[in-house]
PDB file of C-alpha atoms in Angstrom:
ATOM      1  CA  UNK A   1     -42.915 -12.230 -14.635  1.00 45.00           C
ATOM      2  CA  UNK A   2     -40.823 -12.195 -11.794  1.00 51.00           C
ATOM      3  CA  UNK A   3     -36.719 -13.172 -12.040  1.00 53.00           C
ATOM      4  CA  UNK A   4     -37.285 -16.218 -11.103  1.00 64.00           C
ATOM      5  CA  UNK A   5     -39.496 -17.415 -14.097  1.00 81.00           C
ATOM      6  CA  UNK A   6     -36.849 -15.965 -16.113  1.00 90.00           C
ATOM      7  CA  UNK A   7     -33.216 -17.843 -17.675  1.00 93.00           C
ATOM      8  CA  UNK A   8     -30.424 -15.652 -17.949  1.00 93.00           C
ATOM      9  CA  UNK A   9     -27.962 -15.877 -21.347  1.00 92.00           C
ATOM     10  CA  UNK A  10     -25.046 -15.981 -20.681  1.00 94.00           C
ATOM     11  CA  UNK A  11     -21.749 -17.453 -22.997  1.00 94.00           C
ATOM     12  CA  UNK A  12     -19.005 -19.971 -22.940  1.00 96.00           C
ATOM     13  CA  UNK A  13     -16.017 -20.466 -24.969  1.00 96.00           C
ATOM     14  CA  UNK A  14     -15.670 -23.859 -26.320  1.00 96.00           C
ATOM     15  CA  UNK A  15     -13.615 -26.375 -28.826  1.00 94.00           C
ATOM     16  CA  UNK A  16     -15.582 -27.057 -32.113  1.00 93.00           C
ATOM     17  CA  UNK A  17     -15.688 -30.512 -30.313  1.00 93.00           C
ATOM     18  CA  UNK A  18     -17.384 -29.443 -27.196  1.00 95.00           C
ATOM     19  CA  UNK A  19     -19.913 -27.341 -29.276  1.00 94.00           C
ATOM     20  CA  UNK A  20     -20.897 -29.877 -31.033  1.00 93.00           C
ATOM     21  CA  UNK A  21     -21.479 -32.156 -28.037  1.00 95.00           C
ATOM     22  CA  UNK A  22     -23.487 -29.490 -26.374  1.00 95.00           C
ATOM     23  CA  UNK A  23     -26.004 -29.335 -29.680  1.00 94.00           C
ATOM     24  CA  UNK A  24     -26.028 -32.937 -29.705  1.00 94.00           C
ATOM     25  CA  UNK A  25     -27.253 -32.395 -25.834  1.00 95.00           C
ATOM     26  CA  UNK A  26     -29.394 -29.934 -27.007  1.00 95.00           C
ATOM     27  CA  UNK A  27     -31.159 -31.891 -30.145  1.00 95.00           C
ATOM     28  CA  UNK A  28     -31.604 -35.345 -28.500  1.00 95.00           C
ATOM     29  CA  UNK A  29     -33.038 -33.545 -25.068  1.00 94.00           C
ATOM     30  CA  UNK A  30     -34.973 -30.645 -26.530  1.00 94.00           C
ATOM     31  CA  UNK A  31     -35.289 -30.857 -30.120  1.00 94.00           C
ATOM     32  CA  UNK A  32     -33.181 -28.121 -30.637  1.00 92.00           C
ATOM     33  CA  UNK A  33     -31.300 -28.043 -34.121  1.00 89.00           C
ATOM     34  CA  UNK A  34     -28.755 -24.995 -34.303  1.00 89.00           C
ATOM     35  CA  UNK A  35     -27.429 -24.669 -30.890  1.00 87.00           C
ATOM     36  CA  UNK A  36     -25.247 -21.177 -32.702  1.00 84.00           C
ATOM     37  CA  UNK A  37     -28.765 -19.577 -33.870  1.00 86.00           C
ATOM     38  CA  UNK A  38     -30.615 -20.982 -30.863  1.00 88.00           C
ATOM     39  CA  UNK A  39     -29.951 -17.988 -28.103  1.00 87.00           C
ATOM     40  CA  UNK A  40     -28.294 -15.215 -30.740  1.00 79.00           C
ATOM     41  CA  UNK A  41     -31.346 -13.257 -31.388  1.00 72.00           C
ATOM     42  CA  UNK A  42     -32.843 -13.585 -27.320  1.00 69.00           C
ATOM     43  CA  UNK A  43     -32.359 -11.136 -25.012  1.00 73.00           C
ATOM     44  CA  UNK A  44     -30.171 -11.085 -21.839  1.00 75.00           C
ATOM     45  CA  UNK A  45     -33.236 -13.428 -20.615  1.00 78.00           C
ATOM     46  CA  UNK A  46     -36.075 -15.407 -21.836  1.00 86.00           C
ATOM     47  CA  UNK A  47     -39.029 -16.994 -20.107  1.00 82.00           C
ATOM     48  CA  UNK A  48     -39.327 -20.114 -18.416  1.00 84.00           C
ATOM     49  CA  UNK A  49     -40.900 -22.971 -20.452  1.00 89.00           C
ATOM     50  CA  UNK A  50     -38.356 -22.724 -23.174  1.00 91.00           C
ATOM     51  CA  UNK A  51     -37.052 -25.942 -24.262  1.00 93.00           C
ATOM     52  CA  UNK A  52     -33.432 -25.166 -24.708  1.00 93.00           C
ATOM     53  CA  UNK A  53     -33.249 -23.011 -22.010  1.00 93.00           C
ATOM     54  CA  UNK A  54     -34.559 -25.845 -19.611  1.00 95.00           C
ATOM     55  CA  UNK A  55     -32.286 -28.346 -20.916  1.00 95.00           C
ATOM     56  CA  UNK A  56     -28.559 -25.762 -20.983  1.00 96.00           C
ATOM     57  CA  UNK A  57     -30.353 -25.211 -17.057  1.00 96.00           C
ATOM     58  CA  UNK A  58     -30.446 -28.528 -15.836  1.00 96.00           C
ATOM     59  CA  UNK A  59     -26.747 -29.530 -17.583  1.00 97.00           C
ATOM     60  CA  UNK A  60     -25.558 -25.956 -15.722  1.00 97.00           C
ATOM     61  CA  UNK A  61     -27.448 -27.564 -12.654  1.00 97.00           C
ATOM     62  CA  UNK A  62     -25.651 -30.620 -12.947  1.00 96.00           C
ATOM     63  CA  UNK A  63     -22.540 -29.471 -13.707  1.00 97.00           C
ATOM     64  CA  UNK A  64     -22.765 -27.444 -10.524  1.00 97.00           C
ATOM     65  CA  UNK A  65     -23.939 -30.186  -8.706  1.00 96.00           C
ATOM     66  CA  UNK A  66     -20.608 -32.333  -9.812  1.00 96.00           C
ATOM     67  CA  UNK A  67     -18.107 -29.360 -10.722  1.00 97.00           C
ATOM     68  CA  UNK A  68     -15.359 -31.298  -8.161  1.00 97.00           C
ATOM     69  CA  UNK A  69     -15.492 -34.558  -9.965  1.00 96.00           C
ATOM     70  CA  UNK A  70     -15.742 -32.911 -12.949  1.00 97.00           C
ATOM     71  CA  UNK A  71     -12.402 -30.793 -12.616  1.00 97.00           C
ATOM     72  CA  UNK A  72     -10.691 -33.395 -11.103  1.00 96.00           C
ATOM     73  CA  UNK A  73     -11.861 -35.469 -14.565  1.00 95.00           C
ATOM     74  CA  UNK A  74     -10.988 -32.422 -17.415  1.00 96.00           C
ATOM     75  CA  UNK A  75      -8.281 -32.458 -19.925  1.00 95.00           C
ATOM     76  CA  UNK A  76      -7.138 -29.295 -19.046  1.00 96.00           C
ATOM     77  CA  UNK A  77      -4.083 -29.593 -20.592  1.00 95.00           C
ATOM     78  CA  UNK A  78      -5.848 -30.506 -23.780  1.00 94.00           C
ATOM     79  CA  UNK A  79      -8.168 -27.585 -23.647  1.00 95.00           C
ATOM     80  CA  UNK A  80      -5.379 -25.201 -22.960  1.00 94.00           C
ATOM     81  CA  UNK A  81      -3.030 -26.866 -26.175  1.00 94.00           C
ATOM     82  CA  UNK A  82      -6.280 -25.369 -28.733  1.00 93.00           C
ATOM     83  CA  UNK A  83      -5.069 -22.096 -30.273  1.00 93.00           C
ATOM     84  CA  UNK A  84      -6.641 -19.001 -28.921  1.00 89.00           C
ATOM     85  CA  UNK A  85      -8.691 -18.422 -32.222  1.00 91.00           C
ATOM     86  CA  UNK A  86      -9.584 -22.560 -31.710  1.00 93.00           C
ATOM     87  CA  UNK A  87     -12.475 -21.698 -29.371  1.00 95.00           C
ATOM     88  CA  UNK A  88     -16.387 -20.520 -30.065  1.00 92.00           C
ATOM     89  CA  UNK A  89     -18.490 -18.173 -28.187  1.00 93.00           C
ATOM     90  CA  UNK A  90     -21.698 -20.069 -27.238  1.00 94.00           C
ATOM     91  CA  UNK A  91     -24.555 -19.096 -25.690  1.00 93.00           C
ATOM     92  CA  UNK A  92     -26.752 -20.837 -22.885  1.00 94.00           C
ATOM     93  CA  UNK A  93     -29.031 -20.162 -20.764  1.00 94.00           C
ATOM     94  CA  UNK A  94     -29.790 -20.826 -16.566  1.00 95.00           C
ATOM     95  CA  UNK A  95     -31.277 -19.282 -13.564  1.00 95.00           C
ATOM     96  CA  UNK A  96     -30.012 -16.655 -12.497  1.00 95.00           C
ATOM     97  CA  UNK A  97     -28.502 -17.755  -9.773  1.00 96.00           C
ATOM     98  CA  UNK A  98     -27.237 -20.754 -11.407  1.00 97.00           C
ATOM     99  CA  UNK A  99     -25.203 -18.609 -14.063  1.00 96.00           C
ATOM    100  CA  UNK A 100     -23.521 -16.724 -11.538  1.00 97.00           C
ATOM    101  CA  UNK A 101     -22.411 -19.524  -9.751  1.00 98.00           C
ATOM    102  CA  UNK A 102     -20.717 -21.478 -12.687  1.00 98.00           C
ATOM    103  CA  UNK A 103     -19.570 -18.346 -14.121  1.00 97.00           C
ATOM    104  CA  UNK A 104     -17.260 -17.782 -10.475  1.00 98.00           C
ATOM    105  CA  UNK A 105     -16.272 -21.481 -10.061  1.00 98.00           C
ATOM    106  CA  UNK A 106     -15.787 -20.793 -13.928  1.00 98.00           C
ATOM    107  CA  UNK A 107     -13.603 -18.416 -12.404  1.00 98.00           C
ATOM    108  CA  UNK A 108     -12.370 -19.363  -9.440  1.00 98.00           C
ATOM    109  CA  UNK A 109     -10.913 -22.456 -11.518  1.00 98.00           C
ATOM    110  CA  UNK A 110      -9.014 -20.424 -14.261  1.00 97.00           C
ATOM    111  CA  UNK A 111      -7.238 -18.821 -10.976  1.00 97.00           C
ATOM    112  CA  UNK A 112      -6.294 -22.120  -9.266  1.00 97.00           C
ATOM    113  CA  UNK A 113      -5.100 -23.343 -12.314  1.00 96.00           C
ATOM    114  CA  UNK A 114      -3.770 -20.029 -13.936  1.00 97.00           C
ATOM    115  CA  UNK A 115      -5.236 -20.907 -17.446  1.00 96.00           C
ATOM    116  CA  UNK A 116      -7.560 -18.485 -18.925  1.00 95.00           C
ATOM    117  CA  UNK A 117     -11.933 -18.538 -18.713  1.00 96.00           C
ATOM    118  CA  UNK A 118     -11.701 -20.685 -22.356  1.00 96.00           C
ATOM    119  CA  UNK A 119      -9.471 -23.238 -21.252  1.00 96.00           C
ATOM    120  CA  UNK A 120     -11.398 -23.819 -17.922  1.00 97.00           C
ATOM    121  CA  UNK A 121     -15.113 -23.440 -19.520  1.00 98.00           C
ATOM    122  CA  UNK A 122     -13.858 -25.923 -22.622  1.00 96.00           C
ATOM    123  CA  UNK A 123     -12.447 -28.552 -19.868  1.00 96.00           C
ATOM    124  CA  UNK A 124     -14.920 -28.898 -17.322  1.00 97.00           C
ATOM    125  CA  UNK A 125     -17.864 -28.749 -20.119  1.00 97.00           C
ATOM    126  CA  UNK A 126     -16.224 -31.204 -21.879  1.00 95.00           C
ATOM    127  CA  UNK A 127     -15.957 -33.706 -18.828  1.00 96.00           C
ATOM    128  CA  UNK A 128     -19.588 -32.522 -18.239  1.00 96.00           C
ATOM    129  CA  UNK A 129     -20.543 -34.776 -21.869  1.00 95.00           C
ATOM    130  CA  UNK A 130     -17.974 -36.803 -21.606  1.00 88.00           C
ATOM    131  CA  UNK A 131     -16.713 -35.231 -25.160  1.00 79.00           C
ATOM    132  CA  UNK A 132     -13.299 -34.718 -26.166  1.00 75.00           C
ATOM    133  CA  UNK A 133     -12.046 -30.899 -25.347  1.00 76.00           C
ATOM    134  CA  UNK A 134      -9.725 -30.490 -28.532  1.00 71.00           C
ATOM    135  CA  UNK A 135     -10.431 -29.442 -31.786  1.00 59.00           C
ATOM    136  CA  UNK A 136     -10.546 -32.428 -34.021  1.00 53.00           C
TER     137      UNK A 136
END
């Protein structure tokens, strides 16, 4: 199998809220039922054809696709109000290429805005399903 019929893992902090909305994501698109369990026990990558690891790729390809509208649409200052210990490590999975790319606009973003990775990953998610960044 060649890189490219291969998903790399990578993680996210998030809200409770924004967790949640991603397993919703993940349930009603893939079937998927414990979005926490789902990637923990995979390796750095897993093979195309997984169900959850198509459906985290095309939301990381679509939140690529509109990362301007969508950080011009976060709550940032919501995200960045949560306590540090407020946020959840979760884990999805993309091309390769794709990871890397929202992990440096990711990036890129916490440096514009001079918040920290959580803050910026919680936010733009958030706008991403429309879900509410804070912790209810």
């Amino acid at each position: 199998m060649t890189g490219a019929d291969r998903f790399t893992v990578f993680g996210v902090y998030v809200t409770d809220a924004v967790a949640d909305a991603l397993e919703d994501h993940l349930y009603e698109e893939a079937g998927v039922l414990d979005l926490e369990g789902y990637f923990a026990e995979t390796p750095d990558s897993i093979p195309a054809g997984d169900p959850g690891a198509e459906v985290t790729d095309a939301l990381v390809a679509d939140t690529l696709e509109a990362f301007p509208t969508l950080y011009d649409e976060a709550d940032f200052a919501a995200a960045e109000s949560v306590e540090h210990d407020g946020f959840d490590l979760v884990r999805l999975a993309a091309k390769p290429t794709r990871a890397s790319e929202l992990r440096d606009r990711f990036q890129a973003a916490a440096t514009v805005r001079d918040v920290d990775l959580r803050t910026v990953q919680t936010a733009i998610l958030a706008a991403a399903l429309a879900a509410e960044p804070t912790v209810d």
